[in-house]
Amino acid sequence: FDRVSIQQWIDSGNRTCPITKLPLSENPSLIPNHALSSSISNFAHVSPKEPSRPRTQQEHSQSQSQALISTLVSRSSSNASKLESLSRLVRLTKRDSLIRRKVTESGAVRAALDCVDSCNQVLQEKSLSLLLNLSLGDDNKVGLVADGVIRRIVAVLRVGSPDCKAIAATLLTSLAVVEVNKATIGSYPDAISALVYLLRVGNDRERKESATALYALCSFMDN
């Protein structure tokens, strides 16, 4: 329920609460909770002293990630440049939640989704891996769905390379941790049937990941 995710949800045309399914007004207004924001800000600035070297490494990673994000979102960047940026962002976002948050708030998600649509299989695989890392943060799961990631995943499950199909199925499993996403994924045309097809004809890794995704989705009764 952070503001960025709420705004993404509303901007995508949704007019229900993603958790309770209760209707929202036609033009909902977001009212900031300044008291809570101030408390969070004060808490964030009160932290124990850390060794200087870890802090320096973190600052370096933050600076590095900003340059990589800029390359990824730039329309003038070549596919080779985007691939290099994606590869390095995948490594940075694997364990660093702060960089994951920075990537999602920078507009890089849309750029990564565009790369998923690419005919370049390596570019597609790296962009899916980045989206999978971003989905590790619970506050990103609803936002990714609102941004249209499900359509891309289903397309990859149908026609992607074996590695891309496996990552796409794993991404669905990660997104399905949030209850409302289970309903959204299950109601999407061909999502479950694409997983079942992969379970039937895929290689060992594809079958394992599709089975795991189906198991997660089927805890929701309608699915």
GROMACS .gro file of C-alpha atoms in nm:
model
  223
    1PHE     CA    1   0.000   0.000   0.000
    2ASP     CA    2   0.287   0.241  -0.066
    3ARG     CA    3   0.186   0.538  -0.282
    4VAL     CA    4   0.374   0.426  -0.594
    5SER     CA    5   0.196   0.089  -0.604
    6ILE     CA    6  -0.143   0.244  -0.531
    7GLN     CA    7  -0.096   0.498  -0.811
    8GLN     CA    8   0.009   0.224  -1.056
    9TRP     CA    9  -0.299   0.023  -0.962
   10ILE     CA   10  -0.533   0.318  -1.019
   11ASP     CA   11  -0.359   0.437  -1.337
   12SER     CA   12  -0.410   0.091  -1.485
   13GLY     CA   13  -0.787   0.142  -1.464
   14ASN     CA   14  -0.856  -0.061  -1.151
   15ARG     CA   15  -1.140   0.071  -0.937
   16THR     CA   16  -1.142  -0.184  -0.656
   17CYS     CA   17  -0.924  -0.235  -0.352
   18PRO     CA   18  -0.665  -0.500  -0.454
   19ILE     CA   19  -0.707  -0.682  -0.124
   20THR     CA   20  -1.073  -0.651  -0.020
   21LYS     CA   21  -1.215  -0.612  -0.375
   22LEU     CA   22  -1.441  -0.332  -0.240
   23PRO     CA   23  -1.519  -0.063  -0.501
   24LEU     CA   24  -1.332   0.267  -0.506
   25SER     CA   25  -1.477   0.595  -0.628
   26GLU     CA   26  -1.456   0.668  -1.000
   27ASN     CA   27  -1.181   0.927  -0.949
   28PRO     CA   28  -1.015   0.826  -0.624
   29SER     CA   29  -0.790   1.082  -0.457
   30LEU     CA   30  -0.482   0.976  -0.265
   31ILE     CA   31  -0.444   1.151   0.070
   32PRO     CA   32  -0.092   1.128   0.217
   33ASN     CA   33  -0.058   1.027   0.581
   34HIS     CA   34   0.201   1.288   0.681
   35ALA     CA   35   0.216   1.173   1.044
   36LEU     CA   36   0.305   0.817   0.942
   37SER     CA   37   0.547   0.941   0.676
   38SER     CA   38   0.724   1.156   0.934
   39SER     CA   39   0.750   0.865   1.177
   40ILE     CA   40   0.899   0.641   0.908
   41SER     CA   41   1.144   0.913   0.805
   42ASN     CA   42   1.257   0.968   1.163
   43PHE     CA   43   1.299   0.596   1.218
   44ALA     CA   44   1.498   0.554   0.895
   45HIS     CA   45   1.745   0.822   0.999
   46VAL     CA   46   1.810   0.665   1.340
   47SER     CA   47   2.039   0.370   1.272
   48PRO     CA   48   2.343   0.224   1.444
   49LYS     CA   49   2.687   0.320   1.323
   50GLU     CA   50   2.813   0.098   1.044
   51PRO     CA   51   3.167   0.028   0.931
   52SER     CA   52   3.272   0.277   0.666
   53ARG     CA   53   3.356   0.017   0.402
   54PRO     CA   54   3.009  -0.144   0.373
   55ARG     CA   55   2.855   0.203   0.350
   56THR     CA   56   3.098   0.299   0.072
   57GLN     CA   57   3.019  -0.019  -0.118
   58GLN     CA   58   2.647   0.049  -0.086
   59GLU     CA   59   2.686   0.405  -0.210
   60HIS     CA   60   2.891   0.276  -0.503
   61SER     CA   61   2.620   0.023  -0.589
   62GLN     CA   62   2.352   0.291  -0.570
   63SER     CA   63   2.547   0.519  -0.803
   64GLN     CA   64   2.618   0.231  -1.040
   65SER     CA   65   2.254   0.128  -1.050
   66GLN     CA   66   2.144   0.479  -1.145
   67ALA     CA   67   2.373   0.479  -1.450
   68LEU     CA   68   2.249   0.134  -1.551
   69ILE     CA   69   1.885   0.242  -1.515
   70SER     CA   70   1.948   0.549  -1.729
   71THR     CA   71   2.092   0.331  -2.006
   72LEU     CA   72   1.802   0.087  -1.985
   73VAL     CA   73   1.527   0.349  -2.010
   74SER     CA   74   1.698   0.559  -2.280
   75ARG     CA   75   1.534   0.522  -2.622
   76SER     CA   76   1.871   0.582  -2.788
   77SER     CA   77   2.043   0.287  -2.616
   78SER     CA   78   2.136  -0.007  -2.836
   79ASN     CA   79   2.023  -0.362  -2.758
   80ALA     CA   80   2.380  -0.445  -2.660
   81SER     CA   81   2.387  -0.158  -2.409
   82LYS     CA   82   2.048  -0.258  -2.267
   83LEU     CA   83   2.163  -0.618  -2.236
   84GLU     CA   84   2.472  -0.513  -2.043
   85SER     CA   85   2.261  -0.292  -1.814
   86LEU     CA   86   2.008  -0.567  -1.755
   87SER     CA   87   2.279  -0.823  -1.675
   88ARG     CA   88   2.438  -0.597  -1.416
   89LEU     CA   89   2.104  -0.490  -1.268
   90VAL     CA   90   2.008  -0.855  -1.227
   91ARG     CA   91   2.319  -0.908  -1.015
   92LEU     CA   92   2.262  -0.590  -0.811
   93THR     CA   93   1.892  -0.650  -0.743
   94LYS     CA   94   1.930  -1.013  -0.644
   95ARG     CA   95   2.012  -0.933  -0.281
   96ASP     CA   96   1.975  -0.555  -0.244
   97SER     CA   97   1.620  -0.446  -0.158
   98LEU     CA   98   1.715  -0.077  -0.176
   99ILE     CA   99   1.826  -0.110  -0.536
  100ARG     CA  100   1.511  -0.309  -0.618
  101ARG     CA  101   1.306  -0.022  -0.484
  102LYS     CA  102   1.512   0.230  -0.679
  103VAL     CA  103   1.458   0.037  -1.002
  104THR     CA  104   1.081   0.014  -0.956
  105GLU     CA  105   1.046   0.382  -0.871
  106SER     CA  106   1.260   0.498  -1.164
  107GLY     CA  107   1.033   0.385  -1.447
  108ALA     CA  108   1.271   0.104  -1.544
  109VAL     CA  109   0.996  -0.158  -1.511
  110ARG     CA  110   0.830  -0.036  -1.831
  111ALA     CA  111   1.165  -0.052  -2.012
  112ALA     CA  112   1.218  -0.408  -1.886
  113LEU     CA  113   0.869  -0.505  -2.004
  114ASP     CA  114   0.949  -0.368  -2.350
  115CYS     CA  115   1.258  -0.590  -2.354
  116VAL     CA  116   1.039  -0.892  -2.271
  117ASP     CA  117   0.856  -0.819  -2.597
  118SER     CA  118   1.188  -0.829  -2.786
  119CYS     CA  119   1.266  -1.100  -3.041
  120ASN     CA  120   1.616  -1.116  -2.891
  121GLN     CA  121   1.599  -1.421  -2.662
  122VAL     CA  122   1.898  -1.321  -2.449
  123LEU     CA  123   1.752  -0.973  -2.394
  124GLN     CA  124   1.417  -1.131  -2.310
  125GLU     CA  125   1.575  -1.373  -2.062
  126LYS     CA  126   1.766  -1.101  -1.876
  127SER     CA  127   1.462  -0.873  -1.855
  128LEU     CA  128   1.253  -1.159  -1.713
  129SER     CA  129   1.528  -1.229  -1.458
  130LEU     CA  130   1.526  -0.863  -1.353
  131LEU     CA  131   1.146  -0.865  -1.315
  132LEU     CA  132   1.174  -1.184  -1.108
  133ASN     CA  133   1.421  -1.014  -0.874
  134LEU     CA  134   1.195  -0.708  -0.845
  135SER     CA  135   0.901  -0.934  -0.754
  136LEU     CA  136   1.090  -1.052  -0.444
  137GLY     CA  137   0.969  -0.735  -0.271
  138ASP     CA  138   0.609  -0.784  -0.159
  139ASP     CA  139   0.532  -0.418  -0.221
  140ASN     CA  140   0.627  -0.466  -0.589
  141LYS     CA  141   0.407  -0.767  -0.664
  142VAL     CA  142   0.079  -0.579  -0.715
  143GLY     CA  143   0.258  -0.297  -0.897
  144LEU     CA  144   0.412  -0.534  -1.151
  145VAL     CA  145   0.073  -0.687  -1.226
  146ALA     CA  146  -0.077  -0.340  -1.264
  147ASP     CA  147   0.201  -0.254  -1.509
  148GLY     CA  148   0.095  -0.538  -1.739
  149VAL     CA  149   0.351  -0.807  -1.663
  150ILE     CA  150   0.096  -1.092  -1.687
  151ARG     CA  151   0.033  -1.040  -2.059
  152ARG     CA  152   0.405  -1.061  -2.129
  153ILE     CA  153   0.451  -1.370  -1.913
  154VAL     CA  154   0.170  -1.558  -2.087
  155ALA     CA  155   0.315  -1.470  -2.428
  156VAL     CA  156   0.656  -1.603  -2.319
  157LEU     CA  157   0.501  -1.924  -2.185
  158ARG     CA  158   0.362  -1.982  -2.533
  159VAL     CA  159   0.652  -1.894  -2.763
  160GLY     CA  160   0.962  -1.818  -2.553
  161SER     CA  161   1.282  -2.018  -2.529
  162PRO     CA  162   1.293  -2.301  -2.271
  163ASP     CA  163   1.491  -2.087  -2.026
  164CYS     CA  164   1.256  -1.792  -2.070
  165LYS     CA  165   0.952  -2.013  -2.020
  166ALA     CA  166   1.095  -2.149  -1.695
  167ILE     CA  167   1.173  -1.800  -1.562
  168ALA     CA  168   0.826  -1.678  -1.665
  169ALA     CA  169   0.663  -1.961  -1.471
  170THR     CA  170   0.881  -1.884  -1.167
  171LEU     CA  171   0.778  -1.519  -1.191
  172LEU     CA  172   0.412  -1.619  -1.181
  173THR     CA  173   0.482  -1.821  -0.865
  174SER     CA  174   0.645  -1.518  -0.704
  175LEU     CA  175   0.357  -1.287  -0.798
  176ALA     CA  176   0.100  -1.539  -0.672
  177VAL     CA  177   0.226  -1.496  -0.315
  178VAL     CA  178  -0.016  -1.202  -0.296
  179GLU     CA  179  -0.374  -1.328  -0.278
  180VAL     CA  180  -0.525  -1.069  -0.511
  181ASN     CA  181  -0.267  -1.159  -0.777
  182LYS     CA  182  -0.384  -1.520  -0.774
  183ALA     CA  183  -0.728  -1.403  -0.884
  184THR     CA  184  -0.587  -1.163  -1.143
  185ILE     CA  185  -0.355  -1.424  -1.295
  186GLY     CA  186  -0.623  -1.693  -1.295
  187SER     CA  187  -0.873  -1.469  -1.473
  188TYR     CA  188  -0.623  -1.372  -1.743
  189PRO     CA  189  -0.695  -1.550  -2.075
  190ASP     CA  190  -0.467  -1.851  -2.131
  191ALA     CA  191  -0.255  -1.803  -1.816
  192ILE     CA  192  -0.346  -2.134  -1.651
  193SER     CA  193  -0.382  -2.322  -1.979
  194ALA     CA  194  -0.034  -2.204  -2.084
  195LEU     CA  195   0.110  -2.342  -1.759
  196VAL     CA  196  -0.075  -2.672  -1.805
  197TYR     CA  197   0.058  -2.698  -2.162
  198LEU     CA  198   0.412  -2.636  -2.033
  199LEU     CA  199   0.360  -2.901  -1.767
  200ARG     CA  200   0.261  -3.144  -2.041
  201VAL     CA  201   0.532  -3.083  -2.303
  202GLY     CA  202   0.818  -2.889  -2.132
  203ASN     CA  203   1.159  -3.009  -2.027
  204ASP     CA  204   1.236  -3.101  -1.666
  205ARG     CA  205   1.294  -2.743  -1.551
  206GLU     CA  206   0.987  -2.611  -1.733
  207ARG     CA  207   0.765  -2.881  -1.586
  208LYS     CA  208   0.897  -2.819  -1.235
  209GLU     CA  209   0.841  -2.442  -1.252
  210SER     CA  210   0.498  -2.469  -1.416
  211ALA     CA  211   0.385  -2.724  -1.155
  212THR     CA  212   0.500  -2.494  -0.875
  213ALA     CA  213   0.313  -2.200  -1.029
  214LEU     CA  214  -0.005  -2.405  -1.071
  215TYR     CA  215   0.019  -2.523  -0.711
  216ALA     CA  216   0.043  -2.161  -0.590
  217LEU     CA  217  -0.245  -2.044  -0.809
  218CYS     CA  218  -0.477  -2.330  -0.718
  219SER     CA  219  -0.485  -2.232  -0.352
  220PHE     CA  220  -0.738  -1.976  -0.477
  221MET     CA  221  -1.069  -2.159  -0.515
  222ASP     CA  222  -1.179  -2.013  -0.851
  223ASN     CA  223  -0.852  -2.114  -1.011
   0.00000   0.00000   0.00000
